[in-house]
Amino acid sequence: MKTAYIKALAAIMIGAGLTGCGDKFLATDIPNGVETEEALNSVQNLGYALNGTYYAFYYYTFAGTESVIFGDLASDLPFWNAKSQHHQSIYQFSPTDTDLIFKDMWDYGYKTADNAARVIEGAEALRPGVTDEDELGELNRCEAEAYALRGYAQLMLTNIFAHQIKVNGSDFSATPGIVVINKPVKPYQPVKRSTVGESYAAIVSDFKKSLECFDAAGYDAGSLFYLSPKAVYGLLARTYLYMENYAEAAQAAQKALDLAGISALTYTPEEYRALYNGGNSNVESMFALAIDNSNNWSANSMGSMWSTYGYSPNPWLQSIMADDDVRRAVWGWTRDSTPDVPIFSSGKFGAFGIGGNPALATNYMVNAPEMFLIKAEAALKQHDLAGAQSALLVVAKRNPAYASESDLPQSEDELMAFLKDERARELFQEGLRLYDLRRWGQPVNVYATQAPEIEWMVKDYNISDAVFPIPADEINAGFGVTQNDGWKKTFPGVK
């Protein structure tokens, strides 16, 4: 990575104009940046630094839009109507190492990880001199959120720029991973990539240390827009699922649900639609980005991508969603939409409660339905059919046809096939589909064309082999980051 660039970012992210451990991280006018080494001399300044770290994570070139939509565009779920050129090479599975999306995700993912490392290091340096109990609690909470942000950013970076760690039982831990940020990167410091296994070990360690710091603090921010123990357990459950550590994944998912106080979901169209009114309306969510009518990415938003810029659920996904499935309550089409050139009205990014402008909608990043699906898959992989059915039914009841476990498939193979489709139905627009397809290790059809009758340009693609390129700018910077060997051969391209 461009270490001098990262250091400059760390400096400007810790300026004046913000307060507390994330109290106003969206007040992003930071005109008086100071060097990090001089800035982290108080718990209050630690909070300013954390605000900047949240902002890097929240920015549209990372979790605000690009690193989330990437996981859906590079999958079997979307349809692109070709009315714009936004990220079409990702959708067509013909990426290049100069695609701006890779540079954006790399830069802001590492800004998040490096700034979080500075907050962690600063907290540890301050700790011996902090004697006030309240101030110590704030320090611990700041450090907890910084560990969680670093773990989250590095989980996303690893999944985007490396091979999936496990593919249906096959272990790829020894393949090249990311540059793990355990400590802040110094100017011009040479770096090297860790393995995927080492990358995941660092991610798990960060989430566990975050939980330890939250425990030491004794409280969290109490807001959907800041990371908390329930969200961290949810992220840990997702991480363990990818690692095929099924028992640990189920335990973490249940802990997240317990801390959130969630044992059931919404089952009427009205209740489901109300989840996506914007802001903190989603009572099934454990962590969301603070995007609203005052702070949003406008044309660069997720909502714009799923409307103005031509992406929608493809005909295959529509075909597996029952007409009376409550999740269709957020699906719609604009006045300009036609059957052959559909224009989606943004789905989960409808912002129905704040004027219906999709640019104002937030990303709900860690959500209860995913936890039930993780529990179901973990149980199934451990040959607990009844346990899998019980957890899966909580989500499947969004379709009124599934009222009891007896309505679900009664064999492990059939239930697994159902679960895969249920993850498609439930998690569409949450950016997880690519990693599901890769870890399941089965051929898939991608690059859908010809609405309303679907035609796949790429059929039976072994998507588990797909490894995306490190941005060329990073490789050419010469600080030690190496490219994914043979990455071009893992893509079918446009035939």
XYZ file of C-alpha atoms in Angstrom:
495
model
C 0.000 0.000 0.000
C 1.120 3.608 -0.425
C 2.339 4.054 3.119
C 3.018 7.783 2.857
C -0.557 8.231 1.620
C -1.968 6.254 4.537
C 0.027 8.316 7.013
C -1.315 11.528 5.503
C -4.858 10.223 5.810
C -4.279 9.296 9.428
C -3.161 12.851 10.102
C -6.175 14.601 8.566
C -8.723 12.176 10.007
C -7.912 13.298 13.551
C -8.720 16.981 13.304
C -10.943 19.317 15.269
C -14.692 19.631 15.116
C -15.786 16.233 16.477
C -16.588 15.102 19.979
C -16.404 11.992 22.123
C -15.912 8.367 21.087
C -17.886 8.632 17.891
C -20.550 11.031 19.182
C -20.535 13.091 15.974
C -18.470 11.218 13.435
C -20.618 12.582 10.615
C -19.471 16.122 11.384
C -16.770 15.533 8.799
C -15.403 19.027 8.242
C -11.944 18.577 9.734
C -9.990 21.698 8.782
C -7.261 21.602 11.433
C -5.691 18.154 11.063
C -2.621 17.425 13.172
C -0.059 14.669 13.068
C -1.267 11.448 14.683
C 1.801 11.143 16.876
C 0.944 14.499 18.461
C -2.823 14.158 18.450
C -3.571 11.075 20.543
C -2.652 12.653 23.860
C -6.093 12.474 25.503
C -9.154 10.269 25.543
C -11.092 13.082 23.879
C -8.641 13.158 20.979
C -8.869 9.386 20.795
C -12.556 9.908 20.154
C -11.789 12.365 17.360
C -9.535 9.756 15.760
C -12.235 7.127 16.039
C -14.675 9.476 14.314
C -12.319 9.717 11.368
C -11.978 5.943 11.284
C -15.755 5.507 11.120
C -15.871 8.051 8.322
C -13.283 6.145 6.259
C -15.293 2.954 6.732
C -18.591 4.702 5.960
C -17.324 6.469 2.828
C -18.978 5.485 -0.449
C -15.762 3.989 -1.835
C -15.852 1.393 0.929
C -18.830 0.267 3.045
C -21.004 3.204 1.998
C -21.451 1.699 -1.458
C -18.689 -0.046 -3.349
C -17.459 -2.853 -1.111
C -21.063 -3.841 -0.320
C -22.563 -3.714 -3.807
C -19.491 -5.531 -5.154
C -20.567 -8.745 -3.404
C -23.930 -8.654 -5.188
C -22.845 -7.433 -8.635
C -20.287 -10.241 -8.910
C -22.941 -12.919 -8.409
C -25.976 -14.644 -9.881
C -28.550 -12.209 -8.427
C -28.532 -8.887 -10.317
C -29.659 -7.731 -13.734
C -27.938 -4.803 -15.494
C -30.050 -2.931 -18.030
C -27.008 -1.307 -19.711
C -28.372 2.246 -19.294
C -25.156 3.241 -17.484
C -21.594 1.955 -17.339
C -21.190 1.739 -13.571
C -19.123 -1.339 -12.665
C -20.245 -3.283 -15.712
C -16.892 -5.138 -15.842
C -17.635 -6.596 -12.409
C -21.111 -7.655 -13.498
C -19.726 -9.164 -16.697
C -16.917 -10.970 -14.847
C -14.242 -9.292 -16.962
C -12.416 -7.152 -14.362
C -9.128 -5.341 -14.889
C -6.523 -4.296 -12.349
C -7.140 -0.668 -13.313
C -10.874 -0.691 -12.521
C -11.407 2.246 -10.190
C -13.584 0.195 -7.844
C -10.584 -1.914 -6.793
C -8.446 1.140 -6.034
C -11.314 2.728 -4.106
C -12.006 -0.339 -1.970
C -8.319 -0.975 -1.334
C -7.541 2.630 -0.368
C -10.476 3.148 1.984
C -10.319 -0.329 3.452
C -6.731 0.330 4.439
C -7.492 3.853 5.624
C -9.982 2.262 8.003
C -7.598 -0.462 9.178
C -4.619 1.854 9.602
C -6.561 4.569 11.427
C -8.081 1.918 13.700
C -4.588 0.630 14.473
C -3.575 4.161 15.476
C -6.549 4.447 17.810
C -5.679 1.086 19.402
C -2.030 2.032 19.823
C -3.001 5.424 21.219
C -5.428 3.881 23.704
C -2.770 1.512 25.012
C -0.282 4.364 25.394
C -2.811 6.451 27.333
C -4.086 3.655 29.550
C -1.448 3.817 32.362
C -2.170 7.502 32.941
C -5.969 7.295 32.978
C -7.243 7.010 36.546
C -10.736 8.466 36.272
C -13.267 5.600 36.044
C -15.540 7.336 33.542
C -12.635 8.328 31.339
C -11.277 4.788 31.452
C -14.654 3.497 30.332
C -14.570 5.872 27.344
C -11.047 4.736 26.487
C -12.111 1.098 26.560
C -15.151 1.796 24.406
C -13.082 3.693 21.853
C -10.615 0.824 21.690
C -13.410 -1.739 21.404
C -14.924 0.038 18.418
C -11.495 0.486 16.808
C -10.760 -3.246 17.068
C -14.174 -3.998 15.557
C -13.671 -1.554 12.680
C -10.241 -2.966 11.893
C -11.535 -6.534 11.982
C -14.525 -5.658 9.811
C -12.438 -3.768 7.238
C -9.889 -6.571 7.001
C -12.613 -9.207 6.660
C -14.012 -7.305 3.681
C -10.557 -6.755 2.158
C -9.644 -10.425 2.519
C -12.843 -11.611 0.870
C -12.489 -9.119 -1.986
C -8.786 -9.462 -2.766
C -7.984 -13.060 -1.796
C -9.271 -16.577 -2.303
C -12.164 -17.744 -0.152
C -10.626 -19.384 2.928
C -12.738 -22.556 2.682
C -14.569 -24.012 -0.322
C -16.881 -26.869 0.584
C -14.318 -28.432 2.895
C -11.204 -27.572 0.872
C -8.738 -25.362 2.733
C -7.128 -22.370 1.016
C -5.557 -20.895 4.160
C -2.069 -21.047 2.659
C -2.918 -18.858 -0.351
C -1.959 -15.146 -0.394
C -4.162 -12.955 1.787
C -3.933 -9.253 2.588
C -1.414 -6.972 4.241
C -2.532 -7.425 7.841
C -2.410 -4.163 9.803
C -1.418 -5.119 13.343
C 0.320 -1.784 13.911
C 0.158 1.565 12.123
C 2.120 1.619 8.881
C 5.066 4.022 8.917
C 5.992 6.209 5.938
C 7.763 4.249 3.200
C 7.703 1.086 5.283
C 7.938 -2.055 3.114
C 5.017 -4.421 3.601
C 4.070 -7.924 2.523
C 0.923 -9.988 2.239
C 0.029 -12.520 4.912
C -1.692 -15.787 4.017
C -5.474 -16.056 3.965
C -5.250 -18.141 7.145
C -3.159 -15.497 8.893
C -5.539 -12.791 7.673
C -8.518 -14.608 9.156
C -6.634 -15.241 12.404
C -6.047 -11.493 12.704
C -9.732 -10.792 11.994
C -10.929 -13.222 14.670
C -8.383 -11.810 17.125
C -9.630 -8.254 16.523
C -13.251 -9.222 17.103
C -12.372 -11.066 20.314
C -10.275 -8.145 21.591
C -13.151 -5.812 20.755
C -15.461 -7.876 22.946
C -12.894 -7.847 25.753
C -12.685 -4.052 25.585
C -16.465 -3.682 25.541
C -16.587 -5.902 28.610
C -13.986 -3.725 30.313
C -15.937 -0.582 29.423
C -19.176 -2.048 30.737
C -21.297 -0.324 28.078
C -21.513 0.583 24.397
C -22.773 3.626 22.505
C -26.351 2.367 22.573
C -26.885 3.342 18.947
C -27.489 1.354 15.773
C -24.856 3.497 14.071
C -21.939 2.429 16.275
C -20.449 -0.997 16.651
C -21.546 -2.861 19.775
C -21.097 -6.345 21.250
C -24.140 -7.725 19.433
C -22.802 -6.494 16.089
C -19.333 -7.863 16.814
C -20.759 -11.279 17.703
C -22.676 -11.121 14.411
C -19.486 -10.379 12.499
C -17.696 -13.152 14.362
C -20.497 -15.554 13.388
C -20.095 -14.552 9.724
C -16.334 -15.023 9.950
C -16.604 -18.463 11.558
C -19.129 -19.513 8.901
C -16.622 -18.659 6.171
C -13.986 -20.615 8.093
C -16.378 -23.596 8.349
C -16.092 -23.461 12.137
C -19.773 -24.290 12.386
C -20.179 -24.787 16.126
C -18.477 -21.466 16.860
C -20.510 -19.743 14.128
C -23.791 -20.925 15.638
C -22.755 -19.907 19.147
C -21.717 -16.412 18.045
C -24.906 -15.968 16.008
C -27.055 -16.936 18.984
C -25.104 -14.585 21.244
C -25.742 -11.748 18.800
C -29.455 -12.518 18.760
C -29.608 -12.774 22.547
C -27.888 -9.427 23.026
C -30.226 -7.865 20.452
C -33.256 -9.451 22.113
C -34.468 -10.903 18.815
C -36.173 -14.294 18.562
C -38.563 -13.628 15.651
C -38.764 -11.456 12.552
C -41.441 -9.431 10.756
C -43.979 -11.392 8.722
C -46.341 -8.882 7.112
C -45.638 -6.696 4.072
C -46.338 -3.550 6.109
C -43.925 -4.506 8.886
C -41.244 -5.567 6.428
C -41.496 -2.369 4.408
C -41.244 -0.357 7.627
C -37.808 -1.874 8.248
C -36.527 0.183 5.321
C -37.949 3.583 6.202
C -34.388 4.838 6.699
C -32.229 5.654 9.702
C -32.784 3.416 12.708
C -36.114 2.051 11.431
C -34.762 -1.478 10.981
C -35.522 -3.233 14.270
C -33.894 -6.405 12.930
C -30.529 -4.689 12.407
C -27.553 -4.660 14.780
C -25.335 -2.182 12.938
C -26.045 0.339 10.189
C -24.280 3.265 8.564
C -25.443 6.729 9.610
C -26.672 7.740 6.166
C -29.680 10.066 6.086
C -31.122 13.110 4.354
C -28.285 15.290 5.668
C -25.378 12.891 5.190
C -25.461 10.697 2.103
C -23.616 9.864 -1.101
C -26.285 11.125 -3.509
C -25.461 9.799 -7.008
C -22.796 7.504 -5.526
C -25.204 5.862 -3.085
C -26.298 2.252 -2.933
C -29.842 3.385 -3.667
C -28.713 5.076 -6.875
C -26.894 1.940 -7.989
C -30.057 -0.115 -7.476
C -32.200 2.334 -9.435
C -30.751 5.100 -11.584
C -27.686 3.127 -12.611
C -29.577 0.148 -13.881
C -29.222 -2.751 -11.432
C -32.207 -4.813 -10.309
C -33.085 -8.353 -9.178
C -32.695 -10.598 -12.189
C -35.464 -12.804 -13.593
C -34.046 -15.905 -11.879
C -34.139 -14.265 -8.443
C -37.644 -13.000 -9.158
C -38.701 -16.528 -10.110
C -37.721 -17.981 -6.732
C -39.507 -15.233 -4.778
C -43.183 -16.103 -4.263
C -45.711 -13.445 -5.210
C -46.900 -13.178 -1.602
C -43.455 -13.289 -0.019
C -43.352 -10.270 2.295
C -39.888 -9.347 1.018
C -41.511 -8.241 -2.219
C -43.005 -5.351 -0.235
C -39.883 -3.277 -0.966
C -39.664 -4.284 -4.631
C -41.024 -1.991 -7.282
C -40.282 -0.475 -10.682
C -40.106 3.143 -11.804
C -42.449 4.779 -14.276
C -39.772 4.556 -16.954
C -39.269 0.831 -16.445
C -40.164 -1.609 -19.203
C -40.053 -5.410 -19.212
C -36.945 -5.500 -21.385
C -35.225 -2.476 -19.768
C -36.250 -2.709 -16.113
C -35.469 0.135 -13.730
C -35.728 -0.957 -10.117
C -37.050 1.438 -7.485
C -34.173 0.471 -5.178
C -35.603 -2.302 -2.962
C -34.041 -2.227 0.521
C -32.802 1.277 -0.244
C -36.279 2.715 -0.650
C -36.058 5.097 2.334
C -39.833 4.875 2.423
C -40.147 6.848 5.647
C -38.018 9.792 4.517
C -39.489 10.741 1.182
C -38.675 7.649 -0.834
C -35.379 9.023 -2.159
C -33.053 6.002 -2.538
C -29.958 8.167 -2.110
C -31.009 8.819 1.499
C -31.249 5.173 2.536
C -28.706 3.526 4.779
C -26.874 0.212 4.610
C -27.994 -2.227 7.300
C -24.751 -4.123 7.696
C -25.284 -6.785 10.398
C -28.811 -8.127 10.652
C -30.763 -10.732 12.591
C -32.001 -12.765 9.582
C -28.408 -13.569 8.646
C -27.842 -14.903 12.168
C -30.760 -17.342 11.876
C -29.466 -18.461 8.477
C -25.991 -18.992 9.926
C -27.492 -21.088 12.718
C -29.447 -23.132 10.176
C -26.441 -23.813 7.962
C -24.227 -24.632 10.925
C -26.790 -27.112 12.258
C -27.175 -28.706 8.842
C -23.419 -29.114 8.445
C -23.413 -30.872 11.813
C -26.253 -33.187 10.647
C -28.821 -31.636 12.971
C -31.762 -31.569 10.573
C -34.337 -30.546 13.182
C -32.145 -27.719 14.471
C -31.547 -26.495 10.934
C -35.257 -26.523 10.148
C -36.093 -24.655 13.342
C -33.614 -21.839 12.657
C -34.407 -21.679 8.949
C -38.156 -21.454 9.514
C -37.725 -18.143 11.361
C -36.618 -16.602 8.057
C -38.562 -18.791 5.609
C -41.865 -17.700 7.174
C -41.481 -14.475 5.206
C -43.174 -16.665 2.585
C -46.598 -17.640 4.034
C -46.298 -21.070 2.409
C -43.860 -22.081 5.164
C -45.767 -22.106 8.436
C -44.033 -24.995 10.210
C -40.963 -27.214 9.988
C -43.049 -29.829 8.204
C -43.425 -27.443 5.252
C -39.654 -27.362 4.764
C -37.609 -30.018 2.903
C -37.124 -33.157 4.986
C -33.687 -34.322 3.816
C -30.306 -32.697 4.379
C -29.521 -32.291 0.677
C -32.896 -30.783 -0.139
C -32.801 -28.497 2.881
C -29.318 -27.290 1.932
C -30.551 -26.432 -1.562
C -33.489 -24.564 -0.012
C -31.175 -22.722 2.379
C -28.978 -21.541 -0.490
C -32.026 -20.068 -2.224
C -33.246 -18.604 1.060
C -29.948 -16.772 1.515
C -30.452 -15.378 -1.999
C -33.977 -14.214 -1.166
C -33.208 -12.796 2.268
C -29.728 -11.315 1.833
C -30.149 -9.782 -1.622
C -28.640 -6.248 -1.613
C -26.555 -6.933 1.517
C -23.385 -7.765 -0.418
C -22.777 -11.345 0.723
C -23.765 -13.443 -2.299
C -20.344 -13.667 -4.001
C -18.762 -15.131 -0.874
C -21.622 -17.609 -0.467
C -21.256 -18.830 -4.046
C -17.500 -19.175 -3.761
C -17.526 -21.046 -0.458
C -20.222 -23.493 -1.614
C -17.989 -24.484 -4.528
C -20.613 -25.194 -7.145
C -20.878 -24.043 -10.785
C -23.205 -21.067 -11.261
C -24.696 -19.010 -14.076
C -23.708 -15.335 -14.115
C -24.032 -12.240 -16.312
C -27.774 -12.282 -16.930
C -29.116 -10.696 -20.095
C -32.415 -10.567 -21.971
C -35.115 -9.468 -19.562
C -37.783 -10.552 -18.971
C -36.726 -13.949 -20.357
C -33.300 -14.631 -18.916
C -30.240 -15.629 -20.888
C -26.933 -16.267 -19.127
C -23.801 -15.134 -20.942
C -21.630 -17.270 -18.649
C -22.921 -20.692 -17.675
C -21.657 -23.253 -15.169
C -18.888 -20.944 -14.014
C -16.621 -22.315 -11.287
C -16.866 -19.112 -9.302
C -14.969 -20.508 -6.305
C -11.796 -20.067 -8.386
C -12.424 -16.346 -8.899
C -9.703 -14.172 -7.369
C -9.898 -10.456 -8.075
C -6.828 -8.305 -8.778
C -4.928 -6.054 -6.406
C -5.156 -2.547 -7.941
C -2.327 -1.833 -10.363
C -1.491 1.446 -8.624
C -0.699 -0.461 -5.463
C 1.513 -2.991 -7.216
C 3.332 -0.245 -9.113
C 3.929 1.760 -5.934
C 6.682 -0.725 -5.103
C 6.183 -1.085 -1.360
C 6.074 -4.876 -1.457
C 2.464 -5.800 -2.255
C 2.419 -8.594 -4.833
C -0.302 -9.341 -7.377
C -2.570 -12.397 -7.309
C -0.769 -14.701 -9.707
C -2.872 -15.840 -12.635
C -5.935 -13.894 -11.567
C -6.994 -13.227 -15.173
C -7.324 -16.945 -15.838
C -9.927 -17.251 -13.081
C -12.485 -15.245 -15.076
C -14.462 -16.308 -18.154
C -14.712 -12.809 -19.604
C -17.370 -11.824 -22.097
C -17.904 -14.501 -24.742
